[in-house]
């Protein structure tokens, strides 16, 4: 956004309800299939523009401030919005790049609201003003996600690539509060900020955030150059176990995004604790799947390319050529993602496949196969491989 954490409000959006800005409570935890048999689309991360005023080290889009060619026109964007209700009742995450750099973004949000669609936004906070925050409230934006990746301005600015971005985002958060817009804090996990997670949480809480979402890095775009900042599989395991324990200490909504194996860890730890894994105890984490790419979530680029998520550059069809509902229901890549029999390696036979699924984007960027095993999961399945069973 640039959050580019969709990329996944939202990316991830409230997302997976408790995830990108989309992820607040109130979403039906067990939605029914669409008339054509496809799973209902719960979240759409829509990159309305790729242009951005920041230069974040982890940016999947490697965004720059200048306009990008091929952006959907206002009429094309509205025609796309017209098709969204055919796929379910998805939350629409207006993301980027920096969505506020798109001149007609307010018009598009207002139009989406006429279709009774829930709209959230993932600005980076630096371009928010008192005036445009009030406008966002008036046109129906229900939540914004702002990325804060360190508990100090110096470290955050270094990660975001622009000096002063921390202070600008803090001012933006205050404008959202003044306008009465709910907001969440997103934090990308790197080796540099692991030690200050409690400080970042306390900052989010003190600011009045409705939620804190941690994003497990996917090494694509500029993030592929971070090298030693990408934590190991064992460190992921430690972070997610810490996150499970930490959730018990707060009533704030917490969500681990791009970390599908957290759904395994939650069930392992809950079993040890003797706690039933249900909606009452764990919210949507109990009834949702780890990786929702192609299953309940998708990403639409500024040029109309549809992908499982913003981190997985997999062309599943373009809305300029194929109606969006048809892409969602019939794309072969999406059909593969919905069928664990197509997965290679341990993700295809793991007993936690239905609740986890592994990060398909990390499998693609680190192993060269989007259906391969999650490379940053250290768990060894107890079930035998299909060929041996």
Short mmCIF file of C-alpha atoms in Angstrom, two decimals:
data_model
loop_
_atom_site.label_atom_id
_atom_site.label_comp_id
_atom_site.label_asym_id
_atom_site.label_seq_id
_atom_site.Cartn_x
_atom_site.Cartn_y
_atom_site.Cartn_z
CA UNK A 1 0.00 0.00 0.00
CA UNK A 2 2.08 1.94 -0.55
CA UNK A 3 0.94 -0.66 1.57
CA UNK A 4 1.39 -3.29 -1.02
CA UNK A 5 0.57 -5.69 1.69
CA UNK A 6 -2.30 -7.13 -0.07
CA UNK A 7 -1.56 -6.46 -0.90
CA UNK A 8 -3.48 -7.98 0.76
CA UNK A 9 -6.57 -2.92 3.86
CA UNK A 10 -6.08 -4.73 2.73
CA UNK A 11 -4.38 -6.00 1.41
CA UNK A 12 -4.68 -8.49 3.11
CA UNK A 13 -8.30 -5.88 4.11
CA UNK A 14 -9.56 -6.67 7.20
CA UNK A 15 -9.18 -9.30 5.36
CA UNK A 16 -9.73 -12.30 6.05
CA UNK A 17 -11.96 -10.90 8.43
CA UNK A 18 -9.60 -10.13 11.05
CA UNK A 19 -7.10 -9.36 8.18
CA UNK A 20 -6.87 -6.59 5.62
CA UNK A 21 -8.96 -3.57 6.24
CA UNK A 22 -11.62 -5.86 5.09
CA UNK A 23 -11.35 -7.92 8.10
CA UNK A 24 -13.75 -6.78 10.64
CA UNK A 25 -16.32 -8.88 12.39
CA UNK A 26 -19.76 -9.17 10.89
CA UNK A 27 -18.86 -11.24 7.85
CA UNK A 28 -20.78 -14.49 7.50
CA UNK A 29 -18.21 -17.10 8.59
CA UNK A 30 -19.77 -19.89 6.48
CA UNK A 31 -20.87 -18.30 3.17
CA UNK A 32 -22.78 -20.42 0.68
CA UNK A 33 -21.45 -21.37 -2.79
CA UNK A 34 -22.38 -19.21 -5.76
CA UNK A 35 -25.04 -20.41 -8.19
CA UNK A 36 -22.34 -21.70 -10.56
CA UNK A 37 -20.76 -23.74 -7.76
CA UNK A 38 -17.74 -21.47 -7.30
CA UNK A 39 -16.81 -20.39 -3.78
CA UNK A 40 -18.15 -16.96 -2.84
CA UNK A 41 -15.56 -14.23 -3.22
CA UNK A 42 -15.06 -12.63 0.18
CA UNK A 43 -12.34 -10.07 -0.53
CA UNK A 44 -11.08 -8.27 -3.61
CA UNK A 45 -7.83 -6.32 -3.35
CA UNK A 46 -8.13 -3.88 -6.23
CA UNK A 47 -4.97 -2.05 -7.24
CA UNK A 48 -6.76 1.00 -8.63
CA UNK A 49 -3.37 2.54 -9.40
CA UNK A 50 0.21 1.35 -9.17
CA UNK A 51 1.61 4.86 -8.71
CA UNK A 52 2.97 5.58 -5.24
CA UNK A 53 4.77 8.40 -3.43
CA UNK A 54 6.87 6.03 -1.28
CA UNK A 55 9.66 3.60 -2.18
CA UNK A 56 9.17 0.78 0.33
CA UNK A 57 11.89 -1.84 0.52
CA UNK A 58 9.35 -4.69 0.41
CA UNK A 59 7.12 -3.27 -2.36
CA UNK A 60 5.82 -6.12 -4.55
CA UNK A 61 5.02 -3.63 -7.31
CA UNK A 62 8.33 -1.73 -7.18
CA UNK A 63 6.06 1.31 -7.46
CA UNK A 64 7.09 4.83 -8.43
CA UNK A 65 5.17 8.14 -8.37
CA UNK A 66 4.76 8.53 -12.14
CA UNK A 67 1.56 7.33 -13.86
CA UNK A 68 1.59 3.78 -15.21
CA UNK A 69 0.32 3.03 -18.72
CA UNK A 70 -2.74 0.89 -19.28
CA UNK A 71 -4.66 1.82 -16.12
CA UNK A 72 -8.37 1.00 -16.28
CA UNK A 73 -10.40 4.07 -17.25
CA UNK A 74 -13.23 5.36 -15.08
CA UNK A 75 -15.82 3.71 -17.33
CA UNK A 76 -13.90 0.41 -17.35
CA UNK A 77 -13.55 0.53 -13.58
CA UNK A 78 -17.28 1.14 -13.09
CA UNK A 79 -18.14 -1.69 -15.50
CA UNK A 80 -15.89 -3.95 -13.41
CA UNK A 81 -17.64 -2.87 -10.20
CA UNK A 82 -20.96 -3.81 -11.82
CA UNK A 83 -19.79 -7.44 -11.97
CA UNK A 84 -18.55 -7.78 -8.37
CA UNK A 85 -21.93 -8.78 -6.86
CA UNK A 86 -22.10 -11.75 -9.25
CA UNK A 87 -19.18 -13.37 -7.41
CA UNK A 88 -20.67 -13.15 -3.92
CA UNK A 89 -20.74 -10.23 -1.51
CA UNK A 90 -17.05 -9.29 -1.46
CA UNK A 91 -15.39 -6.56 0.55
CA UNK A 92 -13.59 -4.26 -1.89
CA UNK A 93 -10.14 -3.11 -0.80
CA UNK A 94 -9.13 -0.01 -2.73
CA UNK A 95 -5.37 -0.34 -2.71
CA UNK A 96 -2.30 0.50 -4.77
CA UNK A 97 0.33 1.78 -5.09
CA UNK A 98 -1.22 4.68 -3.24
CA UNK A 99 -4.97 4.73 -4.01
CA UNK A 100 -5.27 8.44 -3.23
CA UNK A 101 -3.10 9.17 -6.28
CA UNK A 102 -5.93 7.99 -8.53
CA UNK A 103 -7.96 11.12 -9.34
CA UNK A 104 -11.34 9.37 -9.60
CA UNK A 105 -10.94 7.07 -6.59
CA UNK A 106 -13.67 8.86 -4.60
CA UNK A 107 -16.04 8.49 -7.54
CA UNK A 108 -15.26 4.76 -7.78
CA UNK A 109 -15.82 4.18 -4.06
CA UNK A 110 -19.12 6.06 -4.16
CA UNK A 111 -20.18 4.00 -7.19
CA UNK A 112 -19.30 0.72 -5.43
CA UNK A 113 -21.43 1.78 -2.47
CA UNK A 114 -24.45 2.07 -4.80
CA UNK A 115 -24.00 -1.68 -5.36
CA UNK A 116 -24.19 -2.30 -1.59
CA UNK A 117 -20.54 -3.34 -1.52
CA UNK A 118 -18.47 -2.89 1.61
CA UNK A 119 -15.53 -0.61 0.83
CA UNK A 120 -12.25 -0.23 2.68
CA UNK A 121 -8.98 1.42 1.66
CA UNK A 122 -5.26 0.88 2.08
CA UNK A 123 -3.55 4.26 1.84
CA UNK A 124 -0.07 4.67 3.28
CA UNK A 125 -1.32 7.61 5.34
CA UNK A 126 1.06 10.26 4.08
CA UNK A 127 -1.44 11.84 1.66
CA UNK A 128 -4.37 11.93 4.06
CA UNK A 129 -5.63 15.39 4.96
CA UNK A 130 -8.46 16.67 7.13
CA UNK A 131 -10.47 17.34 3.98
CA UNK A 132 -10.01 14.07 2.11
CA UNK A 133 -10.51 12.04 5.30
CA UNK A 134 -13.93 13.64 5.73
CA UNK A 135 -14.66 12.82 2.08
CA UNK A 136 -13.66 9.18 2.63
CA UNK A 137 -16.11 9.02 5.51
CA UNK A 138 -18.89 10.64 3.48
CA UNK A 139 -18.53 8.28 0.50
CA UNK A 140 -18.60 5.21 2.71
CA UNK A 141 -15.07 3.95 3.40
CA UNK A 142 -15.51 1.79 6.50
CA UNK A 143 -11.91 1.15 7.45
CA UNK A 144 -8.40 2.16 6.40
CA UNK A 145 -5.19 0.26 6.99
CA UNK A 146 -1.97 2.16 7.63
CA UNK A 147 1.40 0.38 7.62
CA UNK A 148 3.74 1.10 10.50
CA UNK A 149 6.84 -1.10 10.42
CA UNK A 150 8.81 0.19 13.40
CA UNK A 151 8.25 1.88 16.72
CA UNK A 152 10.53 4.75 15.73
CA UNK A 153 10.42 7.28 12.89
CA UNK A 154 14.00 6.59 11.83
CA UNK A 155 13.55 2.85 11.30
CA UNK A 156 10.12 3.18 9.72
CA UNK A 157 11.32 5.86 7.30
CA UNK A 158 14.29 3.72 6.32
CA UNK A 159 11.98 0.81 5.46
CA UNK A 160 9.51 3.02 3.61
CA UNK A 161 12.21 4.81 1.66
CA UNK A 162 11.10 8.39 2.35
CA UNK A 163 12.25 10.57 5.25
CA UNK A 164 9.31 11.98 7.19
CA UNK A 165 6.88 9.24 6.13
CA UNK A 166 6.37 8.09 9.75
CA UNK A 167 5.32 11.55 10.93
CA UNK A 168 3.13 12.00 7.85
CA UNK A 169 1.40 8.67 8.49
CA UNK A 170 0.82 9.62 12.12
CA UNK A 171 -0.81 12.85 11.02
CA UNK A 172 -2.92 10.84 8.58
CA UNK A 173 -4.06 8.54 11.35
CA UNK A 174 -5.18 11.54 13.39
CA UNK A 175 -7.14 12.85 10.41
CA UNK A 176 -8.90 9.46 10.13
CA UNK A 177 -9.74 9.55 13.82
CA UNK A 178 -11.07 13.09 13.56
CA UNK A 179 -13.27 12.02 10.62
CA UNK A 180 -14.56 8.99 12.51
CA UNK A 181 -13.02 6.34 10.25
CA UNK A 182 -11.93 3.07 11.82
CA UNK A 183 -8.30 2.17 11.12
CA UNK A 184 -5.92 -0.73 11.60
CA UNK A 185 -2.15 -0.91 11.74
CA UNK A 186 -0.30 -3.32 9.43
CA UNK A 187 3.29 -4.38 10.14
CA UNK A 188 5.57 -6.31 7.80
CA UNK A 189 7.73 -8.82 9.69
CA UNK A 190 11.49 -8.60 9.08
CA UNK A 191 14.53 -9.49 11.12
CA UNK A 192 15.04 -5.79 11.81
CA UNK A 193 11.75 -5.27 13.63
CA UNK A 194 11.15 -8.62 15.34
CA UNK A 195 12.60 -7.31 18.60
CA UNK A 196 10.21 -4.35 18.75
CA UNK A 197 6.92 -6.13 18.12
CA UNK A 198 5.54 -5.40 21.57
CA UNK A 199 6.43 -1.75 21.12
CA UNK A 200 4.66 -1.62 17.76
CA UNK A 201 1.59 -3.28 19.27
CA UNK A 202 1.55 -0.81 22.13
CA UNK A 203 1.85 2.02 19.62
CA UNK A 204 -1.13 0.66 17.65
CA UNK A 205 -3.17 0.27 20.81
CA UNK A 206 -2.30 3.75 22.09
CA UNK A 207 -3.22 5.26 18.72
CA UNK A 208 -6.66 3.69 19.01
CA UNK A 209 -6.35 1.16 16.19
CA UNK A 210 -9.17 -1.33 15.82
CA UNK A 211 -6.74 -4.06 14.80
CA UNK A 212 -3.09 -4.95 14.36
CA UNK A 213 -2.15 -7.20 11.46
CA UNK A 214 1.31 -8.64 10.98
CA UNK A 215 2.33 -9.51 7.42
CA UNK A 216 4.81 -12.31 6.83
CA UNK A 217 7.10 -11.13 4.05
CA UNK A 218 6.77 -12.56 0.55
CA UNK A 219 10.12 -12.06 -1.25
CA UNK A 220 8.89 -10.59 -4.53
CA UNK A 221 9.38 -7.20 -6.17
CA UNK A 222 11.77 -5.09 -4.09
CA UNK A 223 11.39 -7.58 -1.22
CA UNK A 224 13.43 -10.10 -3.22
CA UNK A 225 16.46 -7.90 -2.55
CA UNK A 226 16.03 -7.87 1.23
CA UNK A 227 18.07 -11.04 1.59
CA UNK A 228 19.04 -11.39 5.24
CA UNK A 229 15.90 -9.54 6.37
CA UNK A 230 13.71 -12.49 5.36
CA UNK A 231 13.31 -14.61 8.48
CA UNK A 232 13.78 -18.38 8.37
CA UNK A 233 11.14 -21.12 8.64
CA UNK A 234 12.11 -21.76 12.28
CA UNK A 235 11.85 -18.04 13.04
CA UNK A 236 8.40 -17.96 11.43
CA UNK A 237 7.38 -20.79 13.73
CA UNK A 238 8.65 -18.84 16.76
CA UNK A 239 6.91 -15.62 15.68
CA UNK A 240 3.58 -17.34 15.10
CA UNK A 241 3.74 -19.20 18.42
CA UNK A 242 4.53 -15.88 20.11
CA UNK A 243 1.58 -14.34 18.26
CA UNK A 244 -0.75 -17.08 19.53
CA UNK A 245 0.31 -16.41 23.12
CA UNK A 246 0.23 -12.65 22.69
CA UNK A 247 -3.37 -12.70 21.45
CA UNK A 248 -4.43 -13.92 24.88
CA UNK A 249 -3.18 -10.69 26.47
CA UNK A 250 -5.34 -8.23 24.53
CA UNK A 251 -8.89 -7.66 23.32
CA UNK A 252 -7.60 -5.92 20.20
CA UNK A 253 -8.28 -7.73 16.95
CA UNK A 254 -5.02 -9.37 15.82
CA UNK A 255 -4.37 -11.10 12.52
CA UNK A 256 -1.38 -12.88 10.99
CA UNK A 257 -1.53 -12.39 7.20
CA UNK A 258 0.49 -14.20 4.52
CA UNK A 259 1.10 -16.72 7.31
CA UNK A 260 -1.24 -19.62 6.49
CA UNK A 261 0.59 -22.01 8.80
CA UNK A 262 -0.64 -19.92 11.73
CA UNK A 263 -3.93 -21.80 11.25
CA UNK A 264 -2.04 -25.03 11.95
CA UNK A 265 -0.24 -23.57 14.96
CA UNK A 266 -3.50 -22.21 16.36
CA UNK A 267 -5.04 -25.68 16.27
CA UNK A 268 -1.97 -27.38 17.70
CA UNK A 269 -1.70 -24.90 20.56
CA UNK A 270 -5.45 -24.81 21.23
CA UNK A 271 -5.46 -28.61 21.50
CA UNK A 272 -2.62 -28.41 24.04
CA UNK A 273 -4.56 -25.74 25.95
CA UNK A 274 -7.82 -27.70 25.82
CA UNK A 275 -9.59 -24.83 24.04
CA UNK A 276 -12.18 -25.59 21.34
CA UNK A 277 -11.33 -24.02 17.99
CA UNK A 278 -14.58 -22.23 17.25
CA UNK A 279 -15.79 -18.82 16.17
CA UNK A 280 -16.49 -17.79 19.76
CA UNK A 281 -12.92 -18.43 20.89
CA UNK A 282 -10.89 -17.51 17.80
CA UNK A 283 -13.15 -15.50 15.50
CA UNK A 284 -12.70 -15.98 11.78
CA UNK A 285 -9.32 -17.67 12.25
CA UNK A 286 -11.35 -20.68 13.40
CA UNK A 287 -13.58 -20.91 10.34
CA UNK A 288 -11.38 -19.52 7.59
CA UNK A 289 -8.48 -20.93 5.60
CA UNK A 290 -4.90 -19.71 5.81
CA UNK A 291 -4.24 -18.96 2.13
CA UNK A 292 -7.41 -17.60 0.55
CA UNK A 293 -5.82 -16.77 -2.82
CA UNK A 294 -8.16 -18.10 -5.49
CA UNK A 295 -10.41 -19.58 -2.82
CA UNK A 296 -12.06 -16.57 -1.19
CA UNK A 297 -9.73 -13.74 -2.18
CA UNK A 298 -8.23 -12.34 -5.35
CA UNK A 299 -6.26 -9.36 -6.60
CA UNK A 300 -7.02 -7.18 -9.62
CA UNK A 301 -4.15 -5.12 -11.01
CA UNK A 302 -4.29 -1.56 -12.34
CA UNK A 303 -4.46 -2.98 -15.88
CA UNK A 304 -7.22 -5.48 -15.06
CA UNK A 305 -5.11 -8.62 -14.65
CA UNK A 306 -6.65 -10.98 -12.10
CA UNK A 307 -4.31 -12.87 -9.77
CA UNK A 308 -4.73 -15.07 -6.66
CA UNK A 309 -3.05 -12.30 -4.63
CA UNK A 310 -0.86 -9.27 -5.19
CA UNK A 311 2.30 -11.21 -4.40
CA UNK A 312 1.60 -14.03 -6.86
CA UNK A 313 2.09 -12.68 -10.37
CA UNK A 314 0.00 -15.38 -12.01
CA UNK A 315 -2.15 -14.23 -14.94
CA UNK A 316 -5.57 -15.82 -14.40
CA UNK A 317 -7.24 -13.63 -17.03
CA UNK A 318 -7.84 -9.97 -17.76
CA UNK A 319 -11.19 -8.26 -17.16
CA UNK A 320 -10.77 -6.41 -20.47
CA UNK A 321 -10.93 -9.77 -22.28
CA UNK A 322 -13.00 -12.03 -20.02
CA UNK A 323 -15.87 -11.07 -17.67
CA UNK A 324 -14.57 -11.00 -14.12
CA UNK A 325 -17.14 -13.51 -12.73
CA UNK A 326 -16.08 -15.97 -15.42
CA UNK A 327 -12.42 -15.58 -14.44
CA UNK A 328 -13.32 -16.20 -10.80
CA UNK A 329 -15.37 -19.31 -11.50
CA UNK A 330 -13.48 -20.91 -14.40
CA UNK A 331 -9.80 -19.86 -14.35
CA UNK A 332 -7.70 -23.04 -14.38
CA UNK A 333 -5.25 -21.52 -11.90
CA UNK A 334 -8.07 -20.79 -9.46
CA UNK A 335 -9.48 -24.29 -9.96
CA UNK A 336 -6.04 -25.71 -9.15
CA UNK A 337 -5.78 -23.65 -5.98
CA UNK A 338 -9.15 -24.99 -4.82
CA UNK A 339 -8.03 -28.60 -5.33
CA UNK A 340 -5.26 -29.87 -3.01
CA UNK A 341 -4.82 -32.89 -5.29
CA UNK A 342 -2.95 -30.56 -7.65
CA UNK A 343 -0.42 -29.50 -5.00
CA UNK A 344 3.11 -30.87 -5.08
CA UNK A 345 5.08 -31.90 -2.01
CA UNK A 346 3.96 -31.92 1.60
CA UNK A 347 1.25 -29.26 1.22
CA UNK A 348 -0.73 -31.72 -0.89
CA UNK A 349 -0.93 -34.40 1.80
CA UNK A 350 -0.56 -32.44 5.05
CA UNK A 351 -3.36 -33.10 7.53
CA UNK A 352 -3.71 -29.32 7.96
CA UNK A 353 -4.12 -28.61 4.22
CA UNK A 354 -7.79 -27.59 4.49
CA UNK A 355 -7.07 -24.93 7.11
CA UNK A 356 -3.63 -23.83 5.87
CA UNK A 357 -2.86 -24.40 2.20
CA UNK A 358 0.65 -22.94 2.41
CA UNK A 359 1.62 -19.58 0.91
CA UNK A 360 1.29 -20.06 -2.84
CA UNK A 361 3.19 -16.84 -3.52
CA UNK A 362 6.23 -17.90 -1.50
CA UNK A 363 6.14 -21.29 -3.20
CA UNK A 364 6.21 -19.50 -6.56
CA UNK A 365 8.86 -16.89 -5.78
CA UNK A 366 11.19 -19.09 -3.73
CA UNK A 367 10.68 -22.49 -5.37
CA UNK A 368 9.41 -21.60 -8.84
CA UNK A 369 6.13 -23.52 -8.49
CA UNK A 370 2.96 -21.93 -7.15
CA UNK A 371 1.57 -25.39 -6.37
CA UNK A 372 4.72 -26.48 -4.55
CA UNK A 373 5.28 -26.80 -0.80
CA UNK A 374 5.39 -23.69 1.41
CA UNK A 375 9.16 -23.07 1.68
CA UNK A 376 8.98 -21.32 5.05
CA UNK A 377 7.02 -23.98 6.90
CA UNK A 378 9.10 -26.28 9.08
CA UNK A 379 6.27 -28.71 9.89
CA UNK A 380 6.54 -32.35 8.81
CA UNK A 381 3.09 -33.84 8.10
CA UNK A 382 2.09 -36.95 10.02
CA UNK A 383 0.23 -38.28 6.99
CA UNK A 384 2.18 -40.15 4.36
CA UNK A 385 2.73 -38.76 0.85
CA UNK A 386 -0.02 -39.73 -1.59
CA UNK A 387 2.27 -41.99 -3.58
CA UNK A 388 3.09 -44.00 -0.46
CA UNK A 389 -0.42 -44.20 0.89
#
